[in-house]
Amino acid sequence: MQKSLAKAWRTLFFLIIGTHVMEGSGRMVVTAVGVNSQTGIIFTLLGAGTEEEEKKEKKGKIIIKKQDGAAAMEMQPLKSAEGGEADEKERKKVSVPKKEKSVLQGKLTKLAVQIGKAGLLMSAITVIILVLYFAIDNFVMQKRPWMPECTPIYIQYFVKFFIIGVTVLVVAVPEGLPLAVTISLAYSVKKMMKDNNLVRHLDACETMGNATAICSDKTGTLTTNRMTAVQCYIGDVHYKEIPDPGVLPPKSLELVVNAIAINSAYTTKILPPDKEGGLPKQVGNKTECGLLGLVLDLKRDYQPIRNQIPEEKLYKVYTFNSVRKSMSTVIKLPDGSFRMYSKGASEIVLKKCSHILSEVGEARVFRPRDKDEMVKKVIEPMACDGLRTICVAYRDFSSNPEPNWEDENNILSDLTAICVVGIEDPVRPEVPDAIQKCQRAGITVRMVTGDNINTARAIAIKCGIIHPGEDFLCIDGKEFNRRIRNEKGEVEQERIDKVWPKLRVLARSSPTDKHTLVKGIIDSTMADQRQVVAVTGDGTNDGPALKKADVGFAMGIAGTDVAKEASDIILTDDNFSSIVKAVMWGRNVYDSISKFLQFQLTVNVVAVIVAFTGACITQDSPLKAVQMLWVNLIMDTFASLALATEPPTESLLKRKPYGRNKPLISSTMTKNILGHGAYQLIIIFTLLFVGEQIFDIDSGRNAPLHSPPSEHYTIIFNTFVMMQLFNEINARKIHGERNVFDGIFRNPIFCSIVFGTFAVQIVIVQFGGKPFSCQPLDLEKWMWCVFLGLGELVWGQVIATIPNSRLRFLRRAGQLTQKDELPEEDVNEENEEIDHAERELRRGQILWFRGLNRIQTQIRVVNAFRSSLYEGLEKPDSRTSIHNFMTHPEFRIEDSTPNIPLIDDTDDDSARRRRKYSSQPSSPNKNNNAIDSGINLTIDTSKSAASSSPASPLHSLETSL
């Protein structure tokens, strides 16, 4: 209690003191408010106004509420197809839900749909052929009559055929794809966290693998955000490095230390590092921190000077502003005279200097030609090195008479220059190498900063963003807007397309400029592949560009909450090199999925053809249903876990991005799939038709319905599994590499799954018995199975020697999953993609609502005629509908926006009749207007059952419906 009271008194004390100190008057000019202000513009670009629109779009839904606390259910309204073309487009925009989909998701969705259709077709054909073969062979060729007592046997055969068909379908459908994607993304996200990438949106890491451009901020990302003094000019000598204090004139050194320590905000400090071995912390103004760092580099300490002359003893302070571009502080010396220390932009302060300290620390005349020579020999070379030049000067005043401190022009003149310091925000040491990796990987890095163009160009050269002799653009925001806007001030995509390909540095940029650049690159259609843009930023101003980008990177240390909220990935160390790791992990996700696809599609092709061909020839599948399910488990769950957890390597950064339109299955992958599939089919069919002769065993073909497992078919099953295990090792490489064992022991999960699967296979074959349709094998037959499986590794080397140029037809096959163009009605104004499963579900809902609406319309018409026949027998507000079997539901129509018409044009008359008779007869116009204007309309159906006659045929019809 005492602590709280003391805190309250202390707060009140500071409030009174602060109010007293800040007493005064002022004027303020409001130039913009709301969405027209800079903050309003930023939040508009961030989409802050979309919430109200979403609330409006939610209106117009039929809400069905059940009593007794049952859950509420919402349905889209059923509207008639009236209105013009504009209304039609508006309805589609409002009622069709959009779901943004990543590049990999789109490709996988199409591939899964195509494989599923092919598997369903093969399954249906297999069942039809088996049934027809059985029926023709028994009832036509052998002319057997259908005997009732044999019906159970026939049914068992048909069930067997159906199970074979289902087995083919299960093996063909790639249900392991979602699992592989999820495992790969989750594994990558976990590992990326260790690389200082906090992923907020799961698909961002996969999208980053396709990145073709990175628009990076400068301060804090490419640089350390630590202003550091690196050059200085003291005593007529230009030091390229900070000199030893012993070589400087003592008087000049003393003036430099006092001027910097006193003539800076006392809140600006350099504190010890938080961690041992870290860099000191800079608190306050970064430029002043750089100057204080110079004092420390000169083996001096600024704090004792500040303690000797505390802030309350400062006689006069001319704070820094954009007009004077300098700061000056006046102190009173012990003899009563005054001394003013000044610092500021070198070109401004030097103009006010009439003297300069010489090499011995004495003031000499500073003539205009000396100033010009200093600008050419000192200032310009520093600026060309990307340094910010600060001039430090002083002036002494006599105490009698005391100067007129309000006459600022006279006070800030006739100065004596002490030194010129060149400070910079140094480039992070790892950034140049990281940018070189990006460029080698086919990613263009652009710097977008608010600094002046000279500093930005110098930093870009140091980072390696631009190189001498290259054809590039380095412009500021003003020139950028002049090039991309027409006479009306509107941005044109054609003009942006002429600028962004060569643009490497955009300086003095506003938040709108950065957003415009990112949007222009994304929307560009110049290249065959759409650009995938990543953006880095740390401030609120970067929020719009971070949200617009395909992948937004926010700084975890220096980033604002707005920037983090708009981003997809947060860099916990504010380091550009972490972006390169994100690129590497993104490409690894893509490759992991491709490895899994290469393995699974090989198994799919072989298993489906073997089951189909074997069933058609022998009326039985060589691989039984349980065996197929075990194979399906190997190729789906275990393979996705093994191949989706491969760690990334530096080789991923030595190739170009895949791009949005590049097929998911490359020609090399198609070659491997078909090549290994052919090898496995040859082995399987050889064992199927001549295996009993090779191993001198009984044939398993044409076995009776409930015959015991055969050694023949067990060898086929075991060999098939062995080939999949060794082909899983081949599937680790998808770009034609020969060394398939490279880095295999860096993935313990893969090794564990391979050896674990082999062990389980031994158990299944030797002890599986009838449940797995397996007969135990001796050591010799096991060795043959393993030997045939090892042939996959040798055959993989043979396939690798075949050049892709000889197999031109595979290019067509490799384009199996090329991204389709969505129909016009499925694309909104931002060209967002719609999930196929969601679209199919919506179509089913539309058909259901359409049929429901037609029945409702017909019932209401019948009710209208019945009400005219039984007028007076029932109340006019009593209406029955298809929902009268429900427990008195309440229908509430809240419709303020038009929606997709779910009724055909042929239903216009019935729709009009429905609107006519759905309201009370006493005020039909009123209710119609209520519907049109969005007023809630409540239809009570609680009395319909009681008011209707039980014997009425119409009522019976409605109840049955």
CSV table of N, CA and C in Angstrom, one decimal, residues 53 56-61 76-96 893-902 931-934:
chain,number,residue,atom,x,y,z
A,53,GLU,N,-16.7,-4.2,-44.9
A,53,GLU,CA,-17.3,-4.8,-46.1
A,53,GLU,C,-17.7,-6.3,-45.8
A,56,LYS,N,-20.9,-6.4,-44.1
A,56,LYS,CA,-22.0,-6.2,-45.0
A,56,LYS,C,-22.3,-7.4,-45.9
A,57,GLU,N,-21.2,-8.1,-46.3
A,57,GLU,CA,-21.4,-9.3,-47.1
A,57,GLU,C,-22.0,-10.4,-46.4
A,58,LYS,N,-21.8,-10.5,-45.0
A,58,LYS,CA,-22.4,-11.5,-44.3
A,58,LYS,C,-24.0,-11.4,-44.2
A,59,LYS,N,-24.5,-10.2,-44.5
A,59,LYS,CA,-25.9,-10.1,-44.5
A,59,LYS,C,-26.5,-10.8,-45.7
A,60,GLY,N,-27.8,-11.1,-45.6
A,60,GLY,CA,-28.4,-11.8,-46.7
A,60,GLY,C,-28.3,-13.3,-46.6
A,61,LYS,N,-28.2,-13.8,-45.4
A,61,LYS,CA,-28.1,-15.2,-45.2
A,61,LYS,C,-29.3,-15.7,-44.4
A,76,GLN,N,-26.8,-20.0,-47.5
A,76,GLN,CA,-26.9,-18.9,-48.4
A,76,GLN,C,-28.3,-18.7,-48.9
A,77,PRO,N,-28.7,-17.5,-49.2
A,77,PRO,CA,-30.1,-17.2,-49.6
A,77,PRO,C,-30.4,-17.8,-50.9
A,78,LEU,N,-31.7,-18.0,-51.2
A,78,LEU,CA,-32.2,-18.5,-52.5
A,78,LEU,C,-32.9,-17.4,-53.1
A,79,LYS,N,-32.2,-16.8,-54.1
A,79,LYS,CA,-32.8,-15.7,-54.8
A,79,LYS,C,-33.1,-16.0,-56.3
A,80,SER,N,-34.0,-15.3,-56.8
A,80,SER,CA,-34.3,-15.5,-58.2
A,80,SER,C,-33.3,-14.8,-59.1
A,81,ALA,N,-33.3,-15.3,-60.4
A,81,ALA,CA,-32.2,-14.8,-61.3
A,81,ALA,C,-32.8,-13.5,-61.9
A,82,GLU,N,-32.8,-12.4,-61.2
A,82,GLU,CA,-33.2,-11.1,-61.7
A,82,GLU,C,-32.0,-10.2,-61.5
A,83,GLY,N,-32.0,-9.1,-62.3
A,83,GLY,CA,-31.0,-8.1,-62.2
A,83,GLY,C,-30.1,-8.1,-63.4
A,84,GLY,N,-29.4,-7.0,-63.6
A,84,GLY,CA,-28.6,-6.9,-64.8
A,84,GLY,C,-27.2,-7.6,-64.7
A,85,GLU,N,-26.4,-7.3,-65.6
A,85,GLU,CA,-25.0,-7.9,-65.6
A,85,GLU,C,-24.2,-7.4,-64.5
A,86,ALA,N,-24.3,-6.2,-64.2
A,86,ALA,CA,-23.5,-5.6,-63.1
A,86,ALA,C,-23.9,-6.3,-61.8
A,87,ASP,N,-25.2,-6.5,-61.6
A,87,ASP,CA,-25.7,-7.2,-60.3
A,87,ASP,C,-25.1,-8.6,-60.3
A,88,GLU,N,-25.1,-9.3,-61.5
A,88,GLU,CA,-24.6,-10.6,-61.6
A,88,GLU,C,-23.2,-10.7,-61.1
A,89,LYS,N,-22.3,-9.8,-61.6
A,89,LYS,CA,-20.9,-9.8,-61.2
A,89,LYS,C,-20.8,-9.5,-59.7
A,90,GLU,N,-21.7,-8.6,-59.2
A,90,GLU,CA,-21.6,-8.2,-57.8
A,90,GLU,C,-22.0,-9.4,-56.9
A,91,ARG,N,-23.0,-10.2,-57.4
A,91,ARG,CA,-23.4,-11.4,-56.6
A,91,ARG,C,-22.3,-12.4,-56.5
A,92,LYS,N,-21.6,-12.6,-57.6
A,92,LYS,CA,-20.5,-13.5,-57.6
A,92,LYS,C,-19.4,-13.1,-56.7
A,93,LYS,N,-19.1,-11.8,-56.7
A,93,LYS,CA,-18.1,-11.3,-55.8
A,93,LYS,C,-18.4,-11.6,-54.3
A,94,VAL,N,-19.7,-11.3,-54.0
A,94,VAL,CA,-20.1,-11.4,-52.6
A,94,VAL,C,-20.2,-12.8,-52.1
A,95,SER,N,-20.9,-13.7,-52.9
A,95,SER,CA,-21.3,-15.0,-52.4
A,95,SER,C,-20.3,-16.1,-52.7
A,96,VAL,N,-19.3,-15.9,-53.6
A,96,VAL,CA,-18.4,-17.0,-53.9
A,96,VAL,C,-17.2,-16.8,-52.9
A,893,ILE,N,-34.7,-14.0,-42.6
A,893,ILE,CA,-34.1,-13.6,-43.9
A,893,ILE,C,-33.5,-12.2,-43.6
A,894,GLU,N,-32.2,-12.1,-43.7
A,894,GLU,CA,-31.5,-10.8,-43.6
A,894,GLU,C,-30.7,-10.6,-44.9
A,895,ASP,N,-31.3,-10.0,-45.8
A,895,ASP,CA,-30.7,-9.9,-47.1
A,895,ASP,C,-30.5,-8.4,-47.5
A,896,SER,N,-29.3,-8.0,-47.6
A,896,SER,CA,-29.1,-6.6,-48.1
A,896,SER,C,-28.2,-6.5,-49.3
A,897,THR,N,-27.6,-7.7,-49.7
A,897,THR,CA,-26.8,-7.7,-50.9
A,897,THR,C,-27.2,-8.8,-51.8
A,898,PRO,N,-27.1,-8.5,-53.1
A,898,PRO,CA,-27.5,-9.6,-54.1
A,898,PRO,C,-26.6,-10.8,-54.0
A,899,ASN,N,-27.1,-11.9,-54.4
A,899,ASN,CA,-26.3,-13.1,-54.3
A,899,ASN,C,-26.4,-13.9,-55.6
A,900,ILE,N,-25.7,-15.0,-55.7
A,900,ILE,CA,-25.7,-15.8,-56.9
A,900,ILE,C,-27.1,-16.4,-57.1
A,901,PRO,N,-27.7,-16.3,-58.3
A,901,PRO,CA,-29.0,-16.9,-58.5
A,901,PRO,C,-28.9,-18.4,-58.6
A,902,LEU,N,-29.7,-19.1,-57.7
A,902,LEU,CA,-29.6,-20.5,-57.7
A,902,LEU,C,-30.8,-21.2,-58.4
A,931,ILE,N,-38.5,-7.5,-48.1
A,931,ILE,CA,-37.5,-8.4,-48.6
A,931,ILE,C,-36.5,-7.7,-49.4
A,932,ASP,N,-37.0,-6.8,-50.3
A,932,ASP,CA,-36.0,-6.1,-51.2
A,932,ASP,C,-35.1,-5.2,-50.5
A,933,SER,N,-35.6,-4.5,-49.4
A,933,SER,CA,-34.8,-3.5,-48.7
A,933,SER,C,-34.0,-4.1,-47.6
A,934,GLY,N,-34.1,-5.4,-47.3
A,934,GLY,CA,-33.2,-6.0,-46.3
A,934,GLY,C,-33.8,-6.0,-45.0
